[in-house]
mmCIF file of C-alpha atoms in Angstrom:
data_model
loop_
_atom_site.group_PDB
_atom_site.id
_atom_site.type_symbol
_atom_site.label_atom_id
_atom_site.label_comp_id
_atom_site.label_asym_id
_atom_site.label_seq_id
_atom_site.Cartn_x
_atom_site.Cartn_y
_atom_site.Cartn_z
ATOM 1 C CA UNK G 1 -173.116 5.392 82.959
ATOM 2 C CA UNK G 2 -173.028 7.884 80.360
ATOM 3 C CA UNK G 3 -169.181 9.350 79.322
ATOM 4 C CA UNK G 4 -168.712 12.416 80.934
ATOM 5 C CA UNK G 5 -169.300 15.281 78.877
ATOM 6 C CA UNK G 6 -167.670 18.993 79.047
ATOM 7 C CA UNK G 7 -168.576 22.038 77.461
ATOM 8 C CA UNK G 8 -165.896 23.710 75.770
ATOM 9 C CA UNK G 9 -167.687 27.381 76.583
ATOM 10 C CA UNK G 10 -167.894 27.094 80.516
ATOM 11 C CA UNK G 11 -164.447 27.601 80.785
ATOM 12 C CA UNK G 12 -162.913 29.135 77.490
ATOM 13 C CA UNK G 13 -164.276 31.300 74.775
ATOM 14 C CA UNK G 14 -163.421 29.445 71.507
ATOM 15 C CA UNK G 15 -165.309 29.978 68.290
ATOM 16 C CA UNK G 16 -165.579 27.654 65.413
ATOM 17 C CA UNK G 17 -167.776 26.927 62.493
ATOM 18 C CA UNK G 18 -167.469 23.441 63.750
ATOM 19 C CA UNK G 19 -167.479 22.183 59.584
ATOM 20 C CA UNK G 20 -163.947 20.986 59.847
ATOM 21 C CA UNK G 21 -162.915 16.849 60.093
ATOM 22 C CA UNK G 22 -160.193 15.449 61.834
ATOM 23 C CA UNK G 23 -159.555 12.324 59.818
ATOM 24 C CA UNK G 24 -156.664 14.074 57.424
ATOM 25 C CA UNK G 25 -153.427 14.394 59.310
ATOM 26 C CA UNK G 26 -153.990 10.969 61.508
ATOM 27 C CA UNK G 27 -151.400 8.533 61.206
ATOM 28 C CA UNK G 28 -151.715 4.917 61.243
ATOM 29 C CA UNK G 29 -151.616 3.511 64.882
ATOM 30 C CA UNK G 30 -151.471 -0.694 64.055
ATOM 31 C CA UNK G 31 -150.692 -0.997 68.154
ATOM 32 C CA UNK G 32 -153.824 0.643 68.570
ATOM 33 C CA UNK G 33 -155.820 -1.610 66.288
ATOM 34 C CA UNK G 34 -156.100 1.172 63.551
ATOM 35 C CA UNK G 35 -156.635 -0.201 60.106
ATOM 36 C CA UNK G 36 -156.041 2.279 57.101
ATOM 37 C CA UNK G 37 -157.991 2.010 53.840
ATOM 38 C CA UNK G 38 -157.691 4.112 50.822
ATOM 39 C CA UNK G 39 -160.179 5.537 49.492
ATOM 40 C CA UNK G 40 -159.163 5.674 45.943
ATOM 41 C CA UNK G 41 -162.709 7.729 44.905
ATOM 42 C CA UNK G 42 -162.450 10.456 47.108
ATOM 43 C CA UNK G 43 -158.629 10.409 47.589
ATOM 44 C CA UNK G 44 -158.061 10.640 50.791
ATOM 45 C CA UNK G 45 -157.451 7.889 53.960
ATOM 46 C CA UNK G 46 -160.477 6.829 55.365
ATOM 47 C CA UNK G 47 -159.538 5.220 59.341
ATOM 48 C CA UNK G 48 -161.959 2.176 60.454
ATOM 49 C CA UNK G 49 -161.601 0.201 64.255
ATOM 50 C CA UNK G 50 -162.585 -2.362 66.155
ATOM 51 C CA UNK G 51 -166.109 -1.267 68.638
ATOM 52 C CA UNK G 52 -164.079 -1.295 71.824
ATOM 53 C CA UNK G 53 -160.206 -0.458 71.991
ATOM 54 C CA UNK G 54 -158.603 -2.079 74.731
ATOM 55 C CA UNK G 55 -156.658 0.264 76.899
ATOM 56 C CA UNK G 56 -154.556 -0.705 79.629
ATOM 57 C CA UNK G 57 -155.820 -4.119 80.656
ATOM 58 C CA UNK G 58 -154.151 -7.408 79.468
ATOM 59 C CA UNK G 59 -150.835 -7.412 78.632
ATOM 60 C CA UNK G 60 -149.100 -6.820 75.275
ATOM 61 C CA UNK G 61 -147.190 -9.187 73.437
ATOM 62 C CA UNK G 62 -143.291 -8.638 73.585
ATOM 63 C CA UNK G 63 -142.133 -5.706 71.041
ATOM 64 C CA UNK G 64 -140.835 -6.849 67.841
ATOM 65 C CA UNK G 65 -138.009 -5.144 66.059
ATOM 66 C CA UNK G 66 -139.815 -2.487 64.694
ATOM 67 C CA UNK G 67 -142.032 -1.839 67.569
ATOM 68 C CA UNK G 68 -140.132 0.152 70.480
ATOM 69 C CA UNK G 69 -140.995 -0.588 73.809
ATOM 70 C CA UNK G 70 -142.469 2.368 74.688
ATOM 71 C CA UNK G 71 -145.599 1.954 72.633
ATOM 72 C CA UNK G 72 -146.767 -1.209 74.790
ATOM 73 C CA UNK G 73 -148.097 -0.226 77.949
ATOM 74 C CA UNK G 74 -147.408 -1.802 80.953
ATOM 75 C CA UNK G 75 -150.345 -3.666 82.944
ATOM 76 C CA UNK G 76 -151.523 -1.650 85.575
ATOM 77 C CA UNK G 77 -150.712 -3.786 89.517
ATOM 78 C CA UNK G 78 -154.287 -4.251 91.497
ATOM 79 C CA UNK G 79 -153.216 -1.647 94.165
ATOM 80 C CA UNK G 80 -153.262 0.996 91.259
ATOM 81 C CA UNK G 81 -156.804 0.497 90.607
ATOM 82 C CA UNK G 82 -158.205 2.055 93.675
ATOM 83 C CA UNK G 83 -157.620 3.271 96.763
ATOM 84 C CA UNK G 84 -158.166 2.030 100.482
ATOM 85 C CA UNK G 85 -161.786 3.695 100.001
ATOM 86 C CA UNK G 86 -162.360 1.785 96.703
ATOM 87 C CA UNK G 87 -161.914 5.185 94.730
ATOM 88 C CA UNK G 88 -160.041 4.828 91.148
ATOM 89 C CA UNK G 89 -156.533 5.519 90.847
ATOM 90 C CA UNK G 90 -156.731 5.636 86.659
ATOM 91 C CA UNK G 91 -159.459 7.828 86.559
ATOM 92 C CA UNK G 92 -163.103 7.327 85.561
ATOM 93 C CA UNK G 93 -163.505 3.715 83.504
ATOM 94 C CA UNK G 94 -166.306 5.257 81.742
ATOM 95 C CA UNK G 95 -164.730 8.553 79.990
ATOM 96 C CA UNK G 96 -164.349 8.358 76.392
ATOM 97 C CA UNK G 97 -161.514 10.633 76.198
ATOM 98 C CA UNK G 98 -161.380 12.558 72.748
ATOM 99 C CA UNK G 99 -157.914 11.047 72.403
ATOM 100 C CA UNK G 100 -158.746 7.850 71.556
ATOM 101 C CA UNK G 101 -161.980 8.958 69.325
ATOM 102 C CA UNK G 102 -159.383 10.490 67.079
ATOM 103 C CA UNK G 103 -157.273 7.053 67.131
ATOM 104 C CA UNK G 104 -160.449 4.995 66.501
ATOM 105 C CA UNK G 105 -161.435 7.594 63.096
ATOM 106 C CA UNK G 106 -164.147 9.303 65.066
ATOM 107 C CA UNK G 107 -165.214 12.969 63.844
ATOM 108 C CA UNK G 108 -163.972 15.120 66.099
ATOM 109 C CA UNK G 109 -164.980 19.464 65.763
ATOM 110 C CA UNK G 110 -162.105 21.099 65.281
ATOM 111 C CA UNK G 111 -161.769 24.473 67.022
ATOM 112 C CA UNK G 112 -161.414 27.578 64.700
ATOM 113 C CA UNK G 113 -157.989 27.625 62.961
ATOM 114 C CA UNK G 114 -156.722 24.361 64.456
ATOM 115 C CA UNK G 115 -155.480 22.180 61.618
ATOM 116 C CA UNK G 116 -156.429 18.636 61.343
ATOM 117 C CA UNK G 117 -154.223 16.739 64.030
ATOM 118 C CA UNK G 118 -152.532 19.359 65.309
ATOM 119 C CA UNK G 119 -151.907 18.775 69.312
ATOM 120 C CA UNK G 120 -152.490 21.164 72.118
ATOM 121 C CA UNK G 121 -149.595 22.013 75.106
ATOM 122 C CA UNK G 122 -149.886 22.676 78.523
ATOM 123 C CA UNK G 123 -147.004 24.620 79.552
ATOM 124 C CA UNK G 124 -146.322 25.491 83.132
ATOM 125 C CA UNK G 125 -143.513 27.764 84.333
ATOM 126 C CA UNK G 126 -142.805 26.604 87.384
ATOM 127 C CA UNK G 127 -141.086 27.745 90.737
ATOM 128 C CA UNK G 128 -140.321 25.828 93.821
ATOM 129 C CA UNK G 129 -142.570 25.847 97.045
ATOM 130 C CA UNK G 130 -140.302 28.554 99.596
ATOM 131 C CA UNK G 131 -137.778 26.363 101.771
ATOM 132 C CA UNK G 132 -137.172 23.807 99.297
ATOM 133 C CA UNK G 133 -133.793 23.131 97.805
ATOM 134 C CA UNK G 134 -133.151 22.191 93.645
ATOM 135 C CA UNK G 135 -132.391 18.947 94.608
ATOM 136 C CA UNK G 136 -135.735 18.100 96.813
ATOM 137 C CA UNK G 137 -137.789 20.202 94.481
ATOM 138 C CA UNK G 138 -136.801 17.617 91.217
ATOM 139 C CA UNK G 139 -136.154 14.618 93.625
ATOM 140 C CA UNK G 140 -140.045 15.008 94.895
ATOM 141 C CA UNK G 141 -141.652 16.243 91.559
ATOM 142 C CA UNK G 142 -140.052 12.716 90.285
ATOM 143 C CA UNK G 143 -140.533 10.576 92.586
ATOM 144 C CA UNK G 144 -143.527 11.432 94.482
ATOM 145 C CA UNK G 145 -145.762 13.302 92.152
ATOM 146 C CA UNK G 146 -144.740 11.681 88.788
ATOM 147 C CA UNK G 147 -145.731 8.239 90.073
ATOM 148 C CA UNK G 148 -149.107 9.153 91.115
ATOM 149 C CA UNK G 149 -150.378 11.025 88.206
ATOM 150 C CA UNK G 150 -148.691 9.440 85.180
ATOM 151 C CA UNK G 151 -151.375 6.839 84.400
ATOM 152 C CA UNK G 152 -154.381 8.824 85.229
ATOM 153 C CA UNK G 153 -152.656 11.200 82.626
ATOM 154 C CA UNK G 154 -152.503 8.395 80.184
ATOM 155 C CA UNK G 155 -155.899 7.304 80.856
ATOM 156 C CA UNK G 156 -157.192 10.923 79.887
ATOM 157 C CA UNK G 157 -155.556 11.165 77.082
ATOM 158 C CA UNK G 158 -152.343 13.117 77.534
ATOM 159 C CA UNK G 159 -149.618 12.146 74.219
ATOM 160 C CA UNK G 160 -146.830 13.434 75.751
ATOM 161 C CA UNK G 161 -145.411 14.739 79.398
ATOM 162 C CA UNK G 162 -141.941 16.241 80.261
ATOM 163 C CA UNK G 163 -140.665 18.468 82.772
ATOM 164 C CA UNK G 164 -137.372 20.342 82.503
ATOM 165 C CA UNK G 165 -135.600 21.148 85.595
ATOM 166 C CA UNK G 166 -133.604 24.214 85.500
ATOM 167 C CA UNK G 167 -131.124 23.992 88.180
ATOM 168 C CA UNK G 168 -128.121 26.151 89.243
ATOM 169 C CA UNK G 169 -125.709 23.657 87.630
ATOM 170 C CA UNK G 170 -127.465 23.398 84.241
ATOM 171 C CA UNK G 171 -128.307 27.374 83.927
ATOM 172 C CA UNK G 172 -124.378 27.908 84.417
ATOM 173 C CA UNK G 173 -123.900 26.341 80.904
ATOM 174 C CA UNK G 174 -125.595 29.076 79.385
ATOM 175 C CA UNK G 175 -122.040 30.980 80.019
ATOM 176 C CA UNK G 176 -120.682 28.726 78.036
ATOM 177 C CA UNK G 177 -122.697 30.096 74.886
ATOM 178 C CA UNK G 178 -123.617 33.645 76.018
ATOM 179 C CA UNK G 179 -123.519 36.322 73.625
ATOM 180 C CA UNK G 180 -125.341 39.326 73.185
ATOM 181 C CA UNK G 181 -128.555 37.268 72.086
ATOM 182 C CA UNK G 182 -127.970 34.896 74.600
ATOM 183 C CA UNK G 183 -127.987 37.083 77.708
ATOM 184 C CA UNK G 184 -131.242 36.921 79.327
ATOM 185 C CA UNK G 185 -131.535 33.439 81.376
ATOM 186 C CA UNK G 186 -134.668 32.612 83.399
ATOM 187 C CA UNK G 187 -134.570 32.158 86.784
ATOM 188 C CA UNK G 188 -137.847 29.730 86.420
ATOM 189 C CA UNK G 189 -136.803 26.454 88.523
ATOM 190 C CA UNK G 190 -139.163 24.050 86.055
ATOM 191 C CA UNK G 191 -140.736 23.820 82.938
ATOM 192 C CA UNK G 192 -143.867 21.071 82.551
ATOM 193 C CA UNK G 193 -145.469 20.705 79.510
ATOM 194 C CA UNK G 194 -148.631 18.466 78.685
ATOM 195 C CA UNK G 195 -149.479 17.695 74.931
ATOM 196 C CA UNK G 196 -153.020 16.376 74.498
ATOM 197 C CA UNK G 197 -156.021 16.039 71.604
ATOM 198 C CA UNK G 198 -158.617 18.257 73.341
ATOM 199 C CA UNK G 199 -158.899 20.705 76.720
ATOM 200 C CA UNK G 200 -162.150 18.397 77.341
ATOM 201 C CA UNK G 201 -159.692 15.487 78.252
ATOM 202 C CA UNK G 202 -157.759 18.169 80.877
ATOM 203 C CA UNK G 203 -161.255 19.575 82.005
ATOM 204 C CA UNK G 204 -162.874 15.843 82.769
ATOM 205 C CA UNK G 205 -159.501 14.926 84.315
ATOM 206 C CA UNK G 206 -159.313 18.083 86.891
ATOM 207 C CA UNK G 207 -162.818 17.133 87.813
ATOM 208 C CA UNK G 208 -162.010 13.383 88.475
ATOM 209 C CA UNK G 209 -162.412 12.775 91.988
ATOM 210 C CA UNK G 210 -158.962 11.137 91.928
ATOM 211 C CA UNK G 211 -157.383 14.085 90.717
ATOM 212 C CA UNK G 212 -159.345 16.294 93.387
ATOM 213 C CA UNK G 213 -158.505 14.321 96.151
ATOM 214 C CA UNK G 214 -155.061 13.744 95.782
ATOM 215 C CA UNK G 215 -153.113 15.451 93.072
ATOM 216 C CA UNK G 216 -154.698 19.143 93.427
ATOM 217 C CA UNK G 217 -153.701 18.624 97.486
ATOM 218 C CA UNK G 218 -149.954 17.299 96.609
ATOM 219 C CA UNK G 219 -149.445 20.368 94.085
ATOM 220 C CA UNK G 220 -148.977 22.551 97.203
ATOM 221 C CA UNK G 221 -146.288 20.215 98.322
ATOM 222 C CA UNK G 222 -143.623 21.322 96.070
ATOM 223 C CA UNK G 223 -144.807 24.017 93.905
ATOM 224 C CA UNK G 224 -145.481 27.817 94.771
ATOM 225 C CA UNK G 225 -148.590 27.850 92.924
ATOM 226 C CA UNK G 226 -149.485 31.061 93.080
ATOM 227 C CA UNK G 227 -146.044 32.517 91.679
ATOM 228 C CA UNK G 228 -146.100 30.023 89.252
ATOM 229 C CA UNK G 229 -147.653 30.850 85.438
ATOM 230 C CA UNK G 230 -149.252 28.161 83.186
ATOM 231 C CA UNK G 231 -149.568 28.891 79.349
ATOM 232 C CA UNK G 232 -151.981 27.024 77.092
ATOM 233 C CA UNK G 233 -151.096 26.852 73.135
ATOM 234 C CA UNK G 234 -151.117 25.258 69.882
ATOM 235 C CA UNK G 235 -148.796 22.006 68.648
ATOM 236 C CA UNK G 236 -148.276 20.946 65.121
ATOM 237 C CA UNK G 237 -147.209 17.590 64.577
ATOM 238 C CA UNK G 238 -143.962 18.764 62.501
ATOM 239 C CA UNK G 239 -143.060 21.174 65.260
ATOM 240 C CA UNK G 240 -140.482 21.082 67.623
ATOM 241 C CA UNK G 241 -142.614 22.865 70.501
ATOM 242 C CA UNK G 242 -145.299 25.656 71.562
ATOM 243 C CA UNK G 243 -144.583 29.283 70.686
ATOM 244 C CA UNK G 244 -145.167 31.869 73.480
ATOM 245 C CA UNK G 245 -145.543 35.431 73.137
ATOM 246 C CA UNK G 246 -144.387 37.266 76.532
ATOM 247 C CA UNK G 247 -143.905 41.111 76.721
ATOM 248 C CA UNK G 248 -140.309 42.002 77.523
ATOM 249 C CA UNK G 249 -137.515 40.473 76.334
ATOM 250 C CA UNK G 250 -136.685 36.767 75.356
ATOM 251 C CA UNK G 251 -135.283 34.481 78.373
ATOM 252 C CA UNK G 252 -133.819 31.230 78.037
ATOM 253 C CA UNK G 253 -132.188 28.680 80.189
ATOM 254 C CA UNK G 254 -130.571 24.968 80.348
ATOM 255 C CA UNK G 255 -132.538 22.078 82.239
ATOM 256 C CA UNK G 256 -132.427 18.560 83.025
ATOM 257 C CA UNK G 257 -135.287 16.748 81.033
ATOM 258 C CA UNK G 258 -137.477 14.275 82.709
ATOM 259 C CA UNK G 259 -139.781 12.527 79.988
ATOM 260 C CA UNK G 260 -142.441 10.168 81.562
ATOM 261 C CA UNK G 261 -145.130 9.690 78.493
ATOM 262 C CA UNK G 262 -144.343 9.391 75.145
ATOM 263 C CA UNK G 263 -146.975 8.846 72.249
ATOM 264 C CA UNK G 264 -149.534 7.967 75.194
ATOM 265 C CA UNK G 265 -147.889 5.462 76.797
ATOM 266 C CA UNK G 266 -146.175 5.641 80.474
ATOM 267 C CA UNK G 267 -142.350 5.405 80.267
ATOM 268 C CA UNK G 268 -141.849 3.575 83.396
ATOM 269 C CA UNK G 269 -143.395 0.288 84.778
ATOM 270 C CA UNK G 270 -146.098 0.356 87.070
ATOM 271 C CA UNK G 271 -145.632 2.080 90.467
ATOM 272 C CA UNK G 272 -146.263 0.793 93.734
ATOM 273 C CA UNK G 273 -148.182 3.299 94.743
ATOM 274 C CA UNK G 274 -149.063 2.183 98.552
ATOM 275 C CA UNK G 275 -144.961 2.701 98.630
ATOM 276 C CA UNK G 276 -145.750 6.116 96.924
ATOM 277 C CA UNK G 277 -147.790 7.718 99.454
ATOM 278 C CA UNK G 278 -146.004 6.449 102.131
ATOM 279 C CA UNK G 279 -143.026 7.946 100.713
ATOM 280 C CA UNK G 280 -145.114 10.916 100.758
ATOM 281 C CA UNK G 281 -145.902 10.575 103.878
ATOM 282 C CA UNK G 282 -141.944 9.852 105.263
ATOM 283 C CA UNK G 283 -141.072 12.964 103.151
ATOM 284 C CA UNK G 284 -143.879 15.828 104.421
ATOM 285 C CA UNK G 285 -143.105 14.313 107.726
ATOM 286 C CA UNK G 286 -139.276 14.505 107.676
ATOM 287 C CA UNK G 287 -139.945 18.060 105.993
ATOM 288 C CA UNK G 288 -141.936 19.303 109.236
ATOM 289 C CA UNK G 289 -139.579 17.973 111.509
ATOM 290 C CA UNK G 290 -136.821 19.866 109.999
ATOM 291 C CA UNK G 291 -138.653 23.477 109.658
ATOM 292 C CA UNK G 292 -139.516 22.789 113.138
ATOM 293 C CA UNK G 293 -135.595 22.444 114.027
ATOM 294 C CA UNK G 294 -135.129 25.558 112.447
ATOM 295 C CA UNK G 295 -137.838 27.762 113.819
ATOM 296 C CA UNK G 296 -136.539 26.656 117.479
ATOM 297 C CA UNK G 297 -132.888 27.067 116.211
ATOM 298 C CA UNK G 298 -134.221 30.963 114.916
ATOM 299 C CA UNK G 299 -135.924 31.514 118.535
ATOM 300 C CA UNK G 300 -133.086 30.417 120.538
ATOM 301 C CA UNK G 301 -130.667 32.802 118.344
ATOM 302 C CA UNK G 302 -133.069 35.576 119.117
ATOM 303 C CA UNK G 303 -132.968 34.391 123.179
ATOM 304 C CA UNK G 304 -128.775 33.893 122.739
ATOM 305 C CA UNK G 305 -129.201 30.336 123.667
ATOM 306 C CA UNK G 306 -128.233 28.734 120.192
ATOM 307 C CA UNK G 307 -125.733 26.219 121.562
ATOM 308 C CA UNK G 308 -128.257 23.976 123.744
ATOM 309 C CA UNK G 309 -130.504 23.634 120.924
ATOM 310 C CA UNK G 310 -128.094 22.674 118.322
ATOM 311 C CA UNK G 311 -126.190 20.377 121.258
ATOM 312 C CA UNK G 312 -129.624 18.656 121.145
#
């Protein structure tokens, strides 16, 4: 089957003259199979790879010294490969995500006024779905979602993804350094950002049926999606983070940051994720039970009959 191609224009309006390369600015990847060879005629660093990059499917040899663990991917368990219904849990096998043309030295278009390998962030400003406390709003993000999208997100692509949770606790240390600058704190429960190569690798992952199935479904879970804002801008490799430009004035907060790929590698060893949904399932479940509790505890207040229900 053919990779699974996106055009850029059906969903944003870049322009480009398209002229630009991608191979300055790469750096060498030797985990990746990269070889680097200077060109000493033309002066620049010419990137060369094997045909077909393994990604995710024997098992890499213990780090060395020099090699953190990080950048050797753990082997994904059979039960993350698909589903009860044989559907893929990593995402189509046969997408050729624009990340890892750029690894192998592939021309890549640049879009106009990106530099050569300058990264791309998803930000979302997050707030929690109504009737969920701080502590179940992280505690499922982290253990529920996290575990069920991380290596799809690897496997399209995605360098780097972090959320920041901005709890009551952690945006009472901005007292500690409030000043006249400092005065405007969010009240925004989560940050998530999402650095990548190319909005094609976001676009093909949305549409994988994976994705559509389970992860757009579990969003409403824990987030209120439609108060929440998502913000889409440029990354530099020397930079410390995206720039935003918001009307009004500057807000800021302190969070609790939860990193779970780094450099395109998961973080954390492979989930069991049969345990994963059934933790989902335990937790939704639990969730109703208790808004049901309180909806009978609200009625009998209303009928004056609140101490037979809460006797119960």
């Amino acid at each position: 089957m053919a990779p699974h191609q996106v055009e850029l224009e059906s969903s944003f309006d870049f322009s480009g003259n398209g002229n630009n390369q991608l191979a300055d600015g790469i750096s060498t990847d030797k985990q990746n199979g990269l070889q680097t060879l200077e060109d000493q005629s033309e002066g620049r660093t010419k990137l060369t790879a094997p045909t077909k990059r393994p990604r995710e499917l024997s098992p890499s040899p213990a780090p060395t010294h020099d090699q953190p663990l990080s950048s050797h991917p753990p082997v994904p368990t059979k039960n993350q490969h698909q589903d009860s219904n044989g559907l893929s849990r990593n995402g189509n096998t046969d997408y050729d995500c624009v990340a890892d043309k750029v690894r192998r030295g592939e021309h890549v278009e640049l879009l106009k006024g990106q530099k050569p390998g300058q990264k791309f962030v998803l930000t979302i400003m997050g707030y929690r779905k109504e009737g969920l406390s701080e502590e179940e709003y992280r505690q499922y993000m982290v253990e529920v979602h996290n575990p069920m999208v991380r290596c799809l997100m690897a496997r399209y692509g995605t360098e780097r993804w972090t959320m920041i949770h901005n709890t009551s606790t952690t945006r009472a240390l901005m007292s500690k350094i409030f000043d006249p600058q400092f005065a405007n704190i969010t009240q925004l429960d989560c940050f998530i950002q999402a650095v990548f190569t190319s909005i094609e690798d976001i676009m093909a992952m949305k549409a994988d049926p994976y994705f559509k199935k389970y992860i757009t479904p579990d969003h409403e879970n824990f987030a209120d999606t439609r108060g929440s804002q998502e913000l889409l801008s440029g990354r530099h490799p020397l930079s410390r983070g995206s720039i935003a430009d918001f009307s009004g004035p500057s807000r800021m907060t302190i969070g609790y940051l939860e990193e779970f790929i780094n450099n395109g590698q998961v973080l954390e060893e492979p989930a069991d994720l049969d345990a994963v949904f059934a933790k989902q399932a335990s937790v939704l479940e639990a969730r109703a039970e208790k808004q049901r509790l309180e909806k009978e505890a609200g009625i009998a207040v209303a009928e004056g009959r609140l101490d037979g229900v809460l006797a119960k």
